[in-house]
Short mmCIF file of C-alpha atoms and ligand atoms in Angstrom, two decimals:
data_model
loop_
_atom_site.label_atom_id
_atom_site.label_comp_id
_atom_site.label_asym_id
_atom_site.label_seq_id
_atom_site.Cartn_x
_atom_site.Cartn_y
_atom_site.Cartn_z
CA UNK E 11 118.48 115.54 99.31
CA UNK E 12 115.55 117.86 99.78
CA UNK E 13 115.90 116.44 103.88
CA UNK E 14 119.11 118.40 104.73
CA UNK E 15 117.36 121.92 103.33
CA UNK E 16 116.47 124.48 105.92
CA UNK E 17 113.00 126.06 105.63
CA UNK E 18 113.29 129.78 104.40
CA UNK E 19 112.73 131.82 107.57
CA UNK E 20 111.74 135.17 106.05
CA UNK E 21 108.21 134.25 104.65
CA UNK E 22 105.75 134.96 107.95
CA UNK E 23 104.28 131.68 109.23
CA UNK E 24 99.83 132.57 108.15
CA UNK E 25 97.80 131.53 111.29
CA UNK E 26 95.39 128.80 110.04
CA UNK E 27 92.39 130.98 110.30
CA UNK E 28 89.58 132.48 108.24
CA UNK E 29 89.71 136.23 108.09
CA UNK E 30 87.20 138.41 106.48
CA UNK E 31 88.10 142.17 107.41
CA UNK E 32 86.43 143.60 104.13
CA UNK E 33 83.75 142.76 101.50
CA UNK E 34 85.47 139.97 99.22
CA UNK E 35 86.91 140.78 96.68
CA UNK E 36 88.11 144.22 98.88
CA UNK E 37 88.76 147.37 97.40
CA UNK E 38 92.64 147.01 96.80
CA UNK E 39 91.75 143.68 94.81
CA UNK E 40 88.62 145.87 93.16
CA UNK E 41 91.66 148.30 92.24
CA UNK E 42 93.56 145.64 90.59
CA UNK E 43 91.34 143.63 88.91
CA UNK E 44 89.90 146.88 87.07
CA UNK E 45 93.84 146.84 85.44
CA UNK E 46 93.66 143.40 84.93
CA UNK E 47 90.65 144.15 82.60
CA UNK E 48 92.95 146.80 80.43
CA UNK E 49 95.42 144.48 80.30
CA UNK E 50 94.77 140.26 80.05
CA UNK E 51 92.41 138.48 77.84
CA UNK E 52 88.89 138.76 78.10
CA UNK E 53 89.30 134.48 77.98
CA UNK E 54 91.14 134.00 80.97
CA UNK E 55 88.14 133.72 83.24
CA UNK E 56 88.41 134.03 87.42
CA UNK E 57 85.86 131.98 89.91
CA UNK E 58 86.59 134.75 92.67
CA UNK E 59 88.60 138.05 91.07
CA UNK E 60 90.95 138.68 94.20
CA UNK E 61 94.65 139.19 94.27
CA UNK E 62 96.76 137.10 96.02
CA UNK E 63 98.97 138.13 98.47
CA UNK E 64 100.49 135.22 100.29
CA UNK E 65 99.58 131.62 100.47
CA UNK E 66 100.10 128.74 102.96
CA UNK E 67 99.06 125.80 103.85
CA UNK E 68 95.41 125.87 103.50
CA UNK E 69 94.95 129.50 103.75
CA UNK E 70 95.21 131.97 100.99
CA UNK E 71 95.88 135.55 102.33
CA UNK E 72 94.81 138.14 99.78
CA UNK E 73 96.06 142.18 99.18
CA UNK E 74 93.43 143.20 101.42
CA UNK E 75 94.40 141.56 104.43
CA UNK E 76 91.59 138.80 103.78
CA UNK E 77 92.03 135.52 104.98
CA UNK E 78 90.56 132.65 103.08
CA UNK E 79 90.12 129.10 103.89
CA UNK E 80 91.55 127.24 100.67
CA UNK E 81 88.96 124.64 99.31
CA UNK E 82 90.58 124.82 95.51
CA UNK E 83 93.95 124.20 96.04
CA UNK E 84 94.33 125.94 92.70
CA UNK E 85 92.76 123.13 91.08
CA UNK E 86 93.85 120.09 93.22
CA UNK E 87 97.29 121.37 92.71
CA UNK E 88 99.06 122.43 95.96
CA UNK E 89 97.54 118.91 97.88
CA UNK E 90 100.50 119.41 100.08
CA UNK E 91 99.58 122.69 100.87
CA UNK E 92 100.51 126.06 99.17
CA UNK E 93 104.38 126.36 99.80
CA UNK E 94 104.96 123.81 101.96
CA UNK E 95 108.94 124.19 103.29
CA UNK E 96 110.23 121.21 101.50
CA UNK E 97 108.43 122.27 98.46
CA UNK E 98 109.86 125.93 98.53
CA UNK E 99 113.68 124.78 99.79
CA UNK E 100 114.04 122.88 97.03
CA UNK E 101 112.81 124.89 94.05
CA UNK E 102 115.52 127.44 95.84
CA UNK E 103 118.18 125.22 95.93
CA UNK E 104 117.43 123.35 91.87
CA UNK E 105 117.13 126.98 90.72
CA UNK E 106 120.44 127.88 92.25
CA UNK E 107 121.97 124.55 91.21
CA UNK E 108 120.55 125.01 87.17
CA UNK E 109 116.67 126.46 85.85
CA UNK E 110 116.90 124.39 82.74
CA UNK E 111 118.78 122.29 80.38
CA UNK E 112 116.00 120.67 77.84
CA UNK E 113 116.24 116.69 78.78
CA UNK E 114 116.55 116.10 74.92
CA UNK E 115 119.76 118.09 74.85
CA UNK E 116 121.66 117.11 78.55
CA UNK E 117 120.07 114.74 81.13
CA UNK E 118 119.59 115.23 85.18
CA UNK E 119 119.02 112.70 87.81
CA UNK E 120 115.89 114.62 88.98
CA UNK E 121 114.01 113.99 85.94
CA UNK E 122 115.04 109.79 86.01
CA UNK E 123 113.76 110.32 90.21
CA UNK E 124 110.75 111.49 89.06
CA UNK E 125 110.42 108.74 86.35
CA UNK E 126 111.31 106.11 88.92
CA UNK E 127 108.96 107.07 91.48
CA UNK E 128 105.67 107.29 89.24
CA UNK E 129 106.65 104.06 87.76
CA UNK E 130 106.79 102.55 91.69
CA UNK E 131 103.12 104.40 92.83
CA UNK E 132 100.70 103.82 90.01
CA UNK E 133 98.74 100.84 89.81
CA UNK E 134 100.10 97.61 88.98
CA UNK E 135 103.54 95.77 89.40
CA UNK E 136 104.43 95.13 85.47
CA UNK E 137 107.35 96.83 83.68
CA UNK E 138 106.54 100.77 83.60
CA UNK E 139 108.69 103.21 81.32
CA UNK E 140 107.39 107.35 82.29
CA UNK E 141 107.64 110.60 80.22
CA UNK E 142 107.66 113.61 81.57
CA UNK E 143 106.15 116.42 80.22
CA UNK E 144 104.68 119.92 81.80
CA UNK E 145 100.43 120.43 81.39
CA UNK E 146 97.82 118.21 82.04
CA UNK E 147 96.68 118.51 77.82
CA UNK E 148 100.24 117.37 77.02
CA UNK E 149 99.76 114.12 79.13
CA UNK E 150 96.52 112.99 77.40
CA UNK E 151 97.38 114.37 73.91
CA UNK E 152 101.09 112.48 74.40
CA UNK E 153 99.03 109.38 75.55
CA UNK E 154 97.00 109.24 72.62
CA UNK E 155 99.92 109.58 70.44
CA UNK E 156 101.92 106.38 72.51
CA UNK E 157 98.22 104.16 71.70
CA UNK E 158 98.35 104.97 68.24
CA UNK E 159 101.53 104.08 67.75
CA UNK E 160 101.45 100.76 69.75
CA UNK E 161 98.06 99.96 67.89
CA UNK E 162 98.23 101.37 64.65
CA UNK E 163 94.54 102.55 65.20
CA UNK E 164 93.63 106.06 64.66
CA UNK E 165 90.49 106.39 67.12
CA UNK E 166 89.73 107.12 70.49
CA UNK E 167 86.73 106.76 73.24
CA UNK E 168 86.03 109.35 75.49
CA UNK E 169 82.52 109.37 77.83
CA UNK E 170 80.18 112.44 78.66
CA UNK E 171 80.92 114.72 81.27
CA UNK E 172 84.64 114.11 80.40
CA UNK E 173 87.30 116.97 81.15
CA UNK E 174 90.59 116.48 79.70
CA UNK E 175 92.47 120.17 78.70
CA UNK E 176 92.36 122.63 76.17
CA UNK E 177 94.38 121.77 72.92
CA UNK E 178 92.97 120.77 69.65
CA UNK E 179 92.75 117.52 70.62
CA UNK E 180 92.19 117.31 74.52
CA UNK E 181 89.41 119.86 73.43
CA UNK E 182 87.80 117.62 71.27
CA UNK E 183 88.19 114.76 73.79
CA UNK E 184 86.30 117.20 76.42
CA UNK E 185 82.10 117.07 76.63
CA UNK E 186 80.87 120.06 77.81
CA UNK E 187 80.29 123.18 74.76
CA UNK E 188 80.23 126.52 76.70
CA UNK E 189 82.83 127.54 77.58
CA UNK E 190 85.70 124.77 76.41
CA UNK E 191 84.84 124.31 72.75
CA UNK E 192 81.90 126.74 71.37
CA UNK E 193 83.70 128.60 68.42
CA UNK E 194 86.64 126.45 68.79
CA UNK E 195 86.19 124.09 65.85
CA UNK E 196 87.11 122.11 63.74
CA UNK E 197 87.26 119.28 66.36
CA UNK E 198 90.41 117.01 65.86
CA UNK E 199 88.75 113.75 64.05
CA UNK E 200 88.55 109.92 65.76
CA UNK E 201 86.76 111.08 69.04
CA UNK E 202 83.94 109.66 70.14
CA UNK E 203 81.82 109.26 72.87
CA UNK E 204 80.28 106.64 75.41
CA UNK E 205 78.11 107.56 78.26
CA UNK E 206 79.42 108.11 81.51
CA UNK E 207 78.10 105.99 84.32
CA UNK E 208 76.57 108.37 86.28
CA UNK E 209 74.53 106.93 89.14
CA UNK E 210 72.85 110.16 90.08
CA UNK E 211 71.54 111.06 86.24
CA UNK E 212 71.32 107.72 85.09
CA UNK E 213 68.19 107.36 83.50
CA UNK E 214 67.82 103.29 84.53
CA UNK E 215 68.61 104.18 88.32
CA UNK E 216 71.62 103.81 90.23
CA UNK E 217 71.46 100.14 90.25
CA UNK E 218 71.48 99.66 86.73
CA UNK E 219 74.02 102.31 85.58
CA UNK E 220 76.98 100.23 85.92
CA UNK E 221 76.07 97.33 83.43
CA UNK E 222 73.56 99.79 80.93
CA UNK E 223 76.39 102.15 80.76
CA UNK E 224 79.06 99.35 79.70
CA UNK E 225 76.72 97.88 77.58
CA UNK E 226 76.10 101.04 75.56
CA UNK E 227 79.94 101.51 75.18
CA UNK E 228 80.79 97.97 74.00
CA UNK E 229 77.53 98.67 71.37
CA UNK E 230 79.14 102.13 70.36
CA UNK E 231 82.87 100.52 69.73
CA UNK E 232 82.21 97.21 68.58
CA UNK E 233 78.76 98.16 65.87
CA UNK E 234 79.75 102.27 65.50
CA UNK E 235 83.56 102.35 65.10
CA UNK E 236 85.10 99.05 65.56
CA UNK E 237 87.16 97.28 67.71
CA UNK E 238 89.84 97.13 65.63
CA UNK E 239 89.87 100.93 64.56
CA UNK E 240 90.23 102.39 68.63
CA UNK E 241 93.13 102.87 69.95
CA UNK E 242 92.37 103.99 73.35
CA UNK E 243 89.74 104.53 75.97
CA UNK E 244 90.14 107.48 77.66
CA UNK E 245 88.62 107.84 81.28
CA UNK E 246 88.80 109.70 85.03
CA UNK E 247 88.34 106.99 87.33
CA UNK E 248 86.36 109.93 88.95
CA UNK E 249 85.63 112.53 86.80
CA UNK E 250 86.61 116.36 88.12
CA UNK E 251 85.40 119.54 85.74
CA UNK E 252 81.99 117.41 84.75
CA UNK E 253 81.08 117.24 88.14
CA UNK E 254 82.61 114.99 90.55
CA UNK E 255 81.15 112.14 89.42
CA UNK E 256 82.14 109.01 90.71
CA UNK E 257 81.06 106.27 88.67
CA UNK E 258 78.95 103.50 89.41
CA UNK E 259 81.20 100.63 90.95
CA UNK E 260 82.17 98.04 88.01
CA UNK E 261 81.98 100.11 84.98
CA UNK E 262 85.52 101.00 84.63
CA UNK E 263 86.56 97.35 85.96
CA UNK E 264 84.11 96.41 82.94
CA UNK E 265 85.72 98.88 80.72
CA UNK E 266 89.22 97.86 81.40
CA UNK E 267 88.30 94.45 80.47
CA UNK E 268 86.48 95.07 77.45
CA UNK E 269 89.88 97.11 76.37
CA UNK E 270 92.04 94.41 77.31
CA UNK E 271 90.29 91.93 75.03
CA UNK E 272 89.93 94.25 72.18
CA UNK E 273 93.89 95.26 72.31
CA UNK E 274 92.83 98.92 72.73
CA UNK E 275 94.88 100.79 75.65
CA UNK E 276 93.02 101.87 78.45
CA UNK E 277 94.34 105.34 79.85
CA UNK E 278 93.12 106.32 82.70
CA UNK E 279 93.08 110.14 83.31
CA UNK E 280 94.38 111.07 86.83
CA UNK E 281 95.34 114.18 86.13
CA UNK E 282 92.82 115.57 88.65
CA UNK E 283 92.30 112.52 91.00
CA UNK E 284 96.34 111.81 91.78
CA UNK E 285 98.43 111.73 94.18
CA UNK E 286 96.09 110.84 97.74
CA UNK E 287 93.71 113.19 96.72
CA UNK E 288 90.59 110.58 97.07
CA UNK E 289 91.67 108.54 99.57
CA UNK E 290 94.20 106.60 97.56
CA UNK E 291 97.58 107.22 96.20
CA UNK E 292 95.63 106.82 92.60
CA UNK E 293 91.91 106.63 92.49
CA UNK E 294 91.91 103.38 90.48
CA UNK E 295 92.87 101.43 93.36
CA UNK E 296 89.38 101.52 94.22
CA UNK E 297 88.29 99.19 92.32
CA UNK E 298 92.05 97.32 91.87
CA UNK E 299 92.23 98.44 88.42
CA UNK E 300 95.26 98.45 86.91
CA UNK E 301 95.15 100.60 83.55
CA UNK E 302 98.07 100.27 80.87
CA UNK E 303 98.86 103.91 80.76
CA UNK E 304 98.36 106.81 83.80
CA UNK E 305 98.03 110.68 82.75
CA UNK E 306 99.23 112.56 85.95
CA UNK E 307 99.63 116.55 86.29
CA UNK E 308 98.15 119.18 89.08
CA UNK E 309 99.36 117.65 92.49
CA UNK E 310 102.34 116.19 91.12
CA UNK E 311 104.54 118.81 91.12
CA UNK E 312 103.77 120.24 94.21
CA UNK E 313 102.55 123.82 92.61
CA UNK E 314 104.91 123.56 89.68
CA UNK E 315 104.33 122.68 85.88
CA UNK E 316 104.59 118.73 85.28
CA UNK E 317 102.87 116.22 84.16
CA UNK E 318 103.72 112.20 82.84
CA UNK E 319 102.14 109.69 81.32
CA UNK E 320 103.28 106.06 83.17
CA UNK E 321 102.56 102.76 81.74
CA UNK E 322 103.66 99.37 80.43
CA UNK E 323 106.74 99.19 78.95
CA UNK E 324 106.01 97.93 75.97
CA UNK E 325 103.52 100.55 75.01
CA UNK E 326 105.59 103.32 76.36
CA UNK E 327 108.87 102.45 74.07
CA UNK E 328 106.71 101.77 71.00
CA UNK E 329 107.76 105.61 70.13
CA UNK E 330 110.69 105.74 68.54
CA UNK E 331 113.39 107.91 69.74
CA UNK E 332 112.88 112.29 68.97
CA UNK E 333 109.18 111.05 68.99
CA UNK E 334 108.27 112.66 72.50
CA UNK E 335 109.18 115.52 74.31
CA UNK E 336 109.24 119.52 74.47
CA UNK E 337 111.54 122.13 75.58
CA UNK E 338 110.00 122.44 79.45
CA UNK E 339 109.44 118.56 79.37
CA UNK E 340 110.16 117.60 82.60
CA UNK E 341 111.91 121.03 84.02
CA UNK E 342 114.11 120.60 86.86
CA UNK E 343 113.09 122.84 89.03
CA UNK E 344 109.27 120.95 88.78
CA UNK E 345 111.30 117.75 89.10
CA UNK E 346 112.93 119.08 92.55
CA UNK E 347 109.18 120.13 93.40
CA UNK E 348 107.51 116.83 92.65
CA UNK E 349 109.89 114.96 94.45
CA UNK E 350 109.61 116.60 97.92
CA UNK E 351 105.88 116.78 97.33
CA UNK E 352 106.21 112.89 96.73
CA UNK E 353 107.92 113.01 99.74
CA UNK E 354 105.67 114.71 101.65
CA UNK E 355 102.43 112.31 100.89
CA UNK E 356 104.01 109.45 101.59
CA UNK E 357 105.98 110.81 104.69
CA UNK E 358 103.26 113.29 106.31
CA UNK E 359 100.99 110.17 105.29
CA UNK E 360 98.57 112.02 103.74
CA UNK E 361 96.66 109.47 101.66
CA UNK E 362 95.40 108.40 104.84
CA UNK E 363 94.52 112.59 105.54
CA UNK E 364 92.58 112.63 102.76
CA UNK E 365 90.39 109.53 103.93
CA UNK E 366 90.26 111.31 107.03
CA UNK E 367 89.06 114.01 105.29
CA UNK E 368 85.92 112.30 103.96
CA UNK E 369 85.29 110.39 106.83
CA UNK E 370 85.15 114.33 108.89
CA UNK E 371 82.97 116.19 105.78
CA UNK E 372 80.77 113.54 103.88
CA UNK E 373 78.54 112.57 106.25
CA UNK E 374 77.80 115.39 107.26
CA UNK E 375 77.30 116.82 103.58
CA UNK E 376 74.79 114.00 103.29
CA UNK E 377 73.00 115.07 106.25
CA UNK E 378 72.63 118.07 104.90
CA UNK E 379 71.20 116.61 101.20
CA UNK E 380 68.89 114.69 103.79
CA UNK E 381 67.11 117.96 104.77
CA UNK E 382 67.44 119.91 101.82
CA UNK E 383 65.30 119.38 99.08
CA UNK E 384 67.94 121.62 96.60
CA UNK E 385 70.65 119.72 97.64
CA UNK E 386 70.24 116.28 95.36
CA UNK E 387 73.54 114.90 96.31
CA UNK E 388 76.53 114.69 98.66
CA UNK E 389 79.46 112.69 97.17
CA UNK E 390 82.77 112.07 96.23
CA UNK E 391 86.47 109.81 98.01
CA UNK E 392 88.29 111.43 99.69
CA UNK E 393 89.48 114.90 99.73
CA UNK E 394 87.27 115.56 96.93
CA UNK E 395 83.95 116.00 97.76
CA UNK E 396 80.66 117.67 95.70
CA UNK E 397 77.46 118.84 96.40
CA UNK E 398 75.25 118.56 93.44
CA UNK E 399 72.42 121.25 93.53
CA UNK E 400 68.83 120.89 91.84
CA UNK E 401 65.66 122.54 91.75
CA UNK E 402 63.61 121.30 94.86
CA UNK E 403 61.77 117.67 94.98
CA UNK E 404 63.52 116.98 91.50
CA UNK E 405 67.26 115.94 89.41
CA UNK E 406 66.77 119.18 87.47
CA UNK E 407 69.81 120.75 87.13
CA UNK E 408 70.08 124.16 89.52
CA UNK E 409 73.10 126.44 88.32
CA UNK E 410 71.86 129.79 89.78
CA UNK E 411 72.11 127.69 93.21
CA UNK E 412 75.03 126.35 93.12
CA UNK E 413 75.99 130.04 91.82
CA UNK E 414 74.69 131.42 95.29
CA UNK E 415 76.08 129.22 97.48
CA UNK E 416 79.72 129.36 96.17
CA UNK E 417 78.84 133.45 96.42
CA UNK E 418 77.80 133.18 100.15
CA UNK E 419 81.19 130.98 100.47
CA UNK E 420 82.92 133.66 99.20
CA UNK E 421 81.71 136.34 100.64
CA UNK E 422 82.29 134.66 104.01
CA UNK E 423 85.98 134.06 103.10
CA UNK E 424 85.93 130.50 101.98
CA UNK E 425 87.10 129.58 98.59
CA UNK E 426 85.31 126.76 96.93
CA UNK E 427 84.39 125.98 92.65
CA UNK E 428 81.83 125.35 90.88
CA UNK E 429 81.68 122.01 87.81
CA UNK E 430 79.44 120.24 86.55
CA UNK E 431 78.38 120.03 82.86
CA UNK E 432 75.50 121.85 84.28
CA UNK E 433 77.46 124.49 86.34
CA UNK E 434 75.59 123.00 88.72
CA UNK E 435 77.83 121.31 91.72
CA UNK E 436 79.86 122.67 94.26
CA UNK E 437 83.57 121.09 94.28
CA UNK E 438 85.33 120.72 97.78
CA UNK E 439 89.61 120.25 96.93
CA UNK E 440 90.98 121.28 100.20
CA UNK E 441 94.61 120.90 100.66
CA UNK E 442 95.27 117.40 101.94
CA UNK E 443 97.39 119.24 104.91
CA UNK E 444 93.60 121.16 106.32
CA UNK E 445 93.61 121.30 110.04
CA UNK E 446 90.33 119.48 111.20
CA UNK E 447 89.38 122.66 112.84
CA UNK E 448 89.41 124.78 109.69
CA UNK E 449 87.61 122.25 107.87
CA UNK E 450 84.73 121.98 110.15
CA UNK E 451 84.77 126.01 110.09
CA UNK E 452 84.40 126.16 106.59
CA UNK E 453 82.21 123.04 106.27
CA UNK E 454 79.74 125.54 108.75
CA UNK E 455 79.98 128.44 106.06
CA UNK E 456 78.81 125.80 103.43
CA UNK E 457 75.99 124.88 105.23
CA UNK E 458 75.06 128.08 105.87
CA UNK E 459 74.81 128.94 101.99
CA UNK E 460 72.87 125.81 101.28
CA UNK E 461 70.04 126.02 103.90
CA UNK E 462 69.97 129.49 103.09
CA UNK E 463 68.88 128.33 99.61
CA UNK E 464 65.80 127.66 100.77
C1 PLP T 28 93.02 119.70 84.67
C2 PLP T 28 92.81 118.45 83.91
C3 PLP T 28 93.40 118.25 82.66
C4 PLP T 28 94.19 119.34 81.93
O1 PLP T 28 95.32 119.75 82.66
P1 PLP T 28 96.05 121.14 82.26
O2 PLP T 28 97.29 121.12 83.10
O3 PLP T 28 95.10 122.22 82.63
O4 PLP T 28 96.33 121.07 80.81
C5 PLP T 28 93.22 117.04 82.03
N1 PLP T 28 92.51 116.05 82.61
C6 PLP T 28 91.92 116.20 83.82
C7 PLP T 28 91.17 115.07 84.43
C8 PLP T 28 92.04 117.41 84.52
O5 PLP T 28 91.45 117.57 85.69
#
């Protein structure tokens, strides 16, 4: 449907090009930020405090005329690119059809479309049943609540360095104290934690992280908690707000099998890592697994609220009916959104973009941890990509640098974030859309920040 919609000719095509024209943030987003203050919680922090103007593709023009090169994506949201046509034609054309109905009060086809094709692109080929719901927190909290129902456990596993929203529960799922939890308690109870196989931190060495790190989770369920009390383990097959880390190949295989013989669903969290952005359509095809429920969010709605959780059938409709939902669960106009981003990935092929990608920026990222001492690591699949920085000649944690370079990216008109449970890494989440040419402009700026580190 979203084929026969003409693009909206009134928005001005931005020229894919950095543009910095005045300090960043300028003076007219200065002006407006200083309202901001009077006016929005304190809470609501800002990596970069400049006001938006326009955005497209992979540039983001702010009020000041500023253009910068887009290495965010709002969060590994607008993958396809911020307003890309089919995106935009047909939100216009679902919002002029109907905004809203509630899908527990009168159904719509785009909301079964959606359903249809998450249960067709995650892993595996078994029976999938989908809900649709709108954050990222409402996908993992609405997972948990499908495995406790299927198992009739109460607990979950999470690991360190784990990111997975904001609610009482997600919360409690998440590792790192400042700035996600401290004063938040009480925690929601059942949570606990494993260690996160983390070949860069791990204390045995890269080669040993895989099988130390399973062995200390099996030891924490089977002797701390009990098999039989855990209802889920709850992972990122690469994990995004504790730094990128991409865990040492055969842990999660080794997970997903200990799960499997202990009957305790195994979610895996691609809230962050969906859609193409590492290379893949879902980052657990790395290593071919196959996990019995998905959490999906950010890219999947092309720059719209959604989110699902996807997986077996059998788990899925052990909810009785009433037992799921919410009023936006599921919005059409996300729907409409989602599906011509869908659309876009797999037509623009852009799973293979984002390999591309990595194949363009990583190496040379790791030439650059070669010959500087405070850059300890280079990493990531795909279209996202890290740089983990540490104080010279050791693994000790360097926040202040990673603080400087994402300033000197700034300043120079490229937009990058900062993660890590340290505050410590640099997160590259370009738009999977990025000309080559842009990339390797911004890559430069990077660079730039990084040797000037030392
Ligand atoms: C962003 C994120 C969430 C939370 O999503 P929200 O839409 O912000 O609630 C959960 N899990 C992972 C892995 C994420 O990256």
């Amino acid at each position: 449907m979203t084929d026969t919609i003409t693009t909206d000719q009134t928005a001005p095509e931005v020229v894919q090009r950095r543009l910095v024209q005045t300090a960043v943030p300028g003076p007219r987003s200065l002006a407006l930020h200083a309202e901001r203050e009077q006016e929005v919680a304190r809470g609501l922090g800002v990596t970069l405090p400049v006001f938006v103007e326009q955005a497209q593709g992979a540039i983001v023009v702010d009020v000041d005329g500023n253009q910068l090169v887009d290495l965010a994506s709002g969060i590994a949201v607008t993958s396809v690119g911020a307003s890309h046509p089919r995106v935009a034609a047909a939100v216009a054309e679902q919002a002029q059809r109907f905004t809203h109905t509630c899908f527990m009060v009168t159904e719509y086809d785009g909301f079964v479309d959606v359903a249809r094709a998450l249960n067709r692109l995650t892993p595996g080929d078994h029976e999938k049943r989908t809900a649709l719901f709108t954050t990222g927190a409402e996908a993992v909290e609405n997972a948990v609540k499908i495995a406790r129902v299927a198992t009739g456990r109460p607990a979950v596993v999470v690991l360190d360095h784990a990111y997975h929203g904001r609610t009482l529960l997600t919360m409690s799922m998440t590792a790192r104290n400042v700035p996600y939890k401290a004063g938040f308690g009480p925690f929601a109870p059942e949570v606990y934690r494993a260690p996160s196989a983390y070949p860069f931190r791990w204390p045995g060495g890269p080669e040993r992280c895989a099988q130390e790190a399973l062995a200390r989770l099996e030891e924490l369920v089977l002797t701390q908690v009990g098999a039989e009390n855990v209802a889920a383990i709850v992972a990122e097959p690469i994990q995004g707000e504790g730094g990128f880390v991409v865990p040492a190949p055969g842990f999660l295989p080794g997970v997903a099998e200990f799960a499997r013989a202990h009957g305790i669903v195994f979610v895996a969290d691609e809230i962050q890592t969906g859609f193409g952005r590492t290379g893949a359509m879902f980052a657990c095809e790395h290593e071919g697994l196959v996990p019995d429920l998905v959490t999906t969010a950010k890219a999947l709605g092309g720059g719209l609220p959604l989110s699902a959780v996807t997986g077996r059938a059998d788990l899925m409709d052990a909810v009785g009916p009433g037992g799921l939902g919410g009023t936006y669960a599921g919005n059409p106009v996300a729907c409409a959104a989602a599906l011509a981003a869908i659309a876009v990935i797999e037509e623009e092929g852009l799973v293979e973009r984002a390999r591309a990608i990595e194949a363009q920026a990583l190496p040379r990222l790791q030439r650059l941890a070669d010959a500087c001492d405070a850059l300890g690591e280079a990493r990531g699949r795909g279209a996202m990509l890290a740089l983990e920085l540490v104080r010279p000649g050791t693994t000790e944690p360097d926040p202040a640098a990673a603080r400087a370079v994402a300033a000197h990216c700034h300043a120079e008109g490229v937009l990058v974030l900062v993660c890590g449970t340290h505050g410590n890494v640099i997160r590259l989440l370009p738009p999977l859309v990025i000309e080559p040419d842009l990339l390797d402009d911004a890559l430069e700026v990077i660079e730039r920040g990084v040797r000037d580190l030392t």
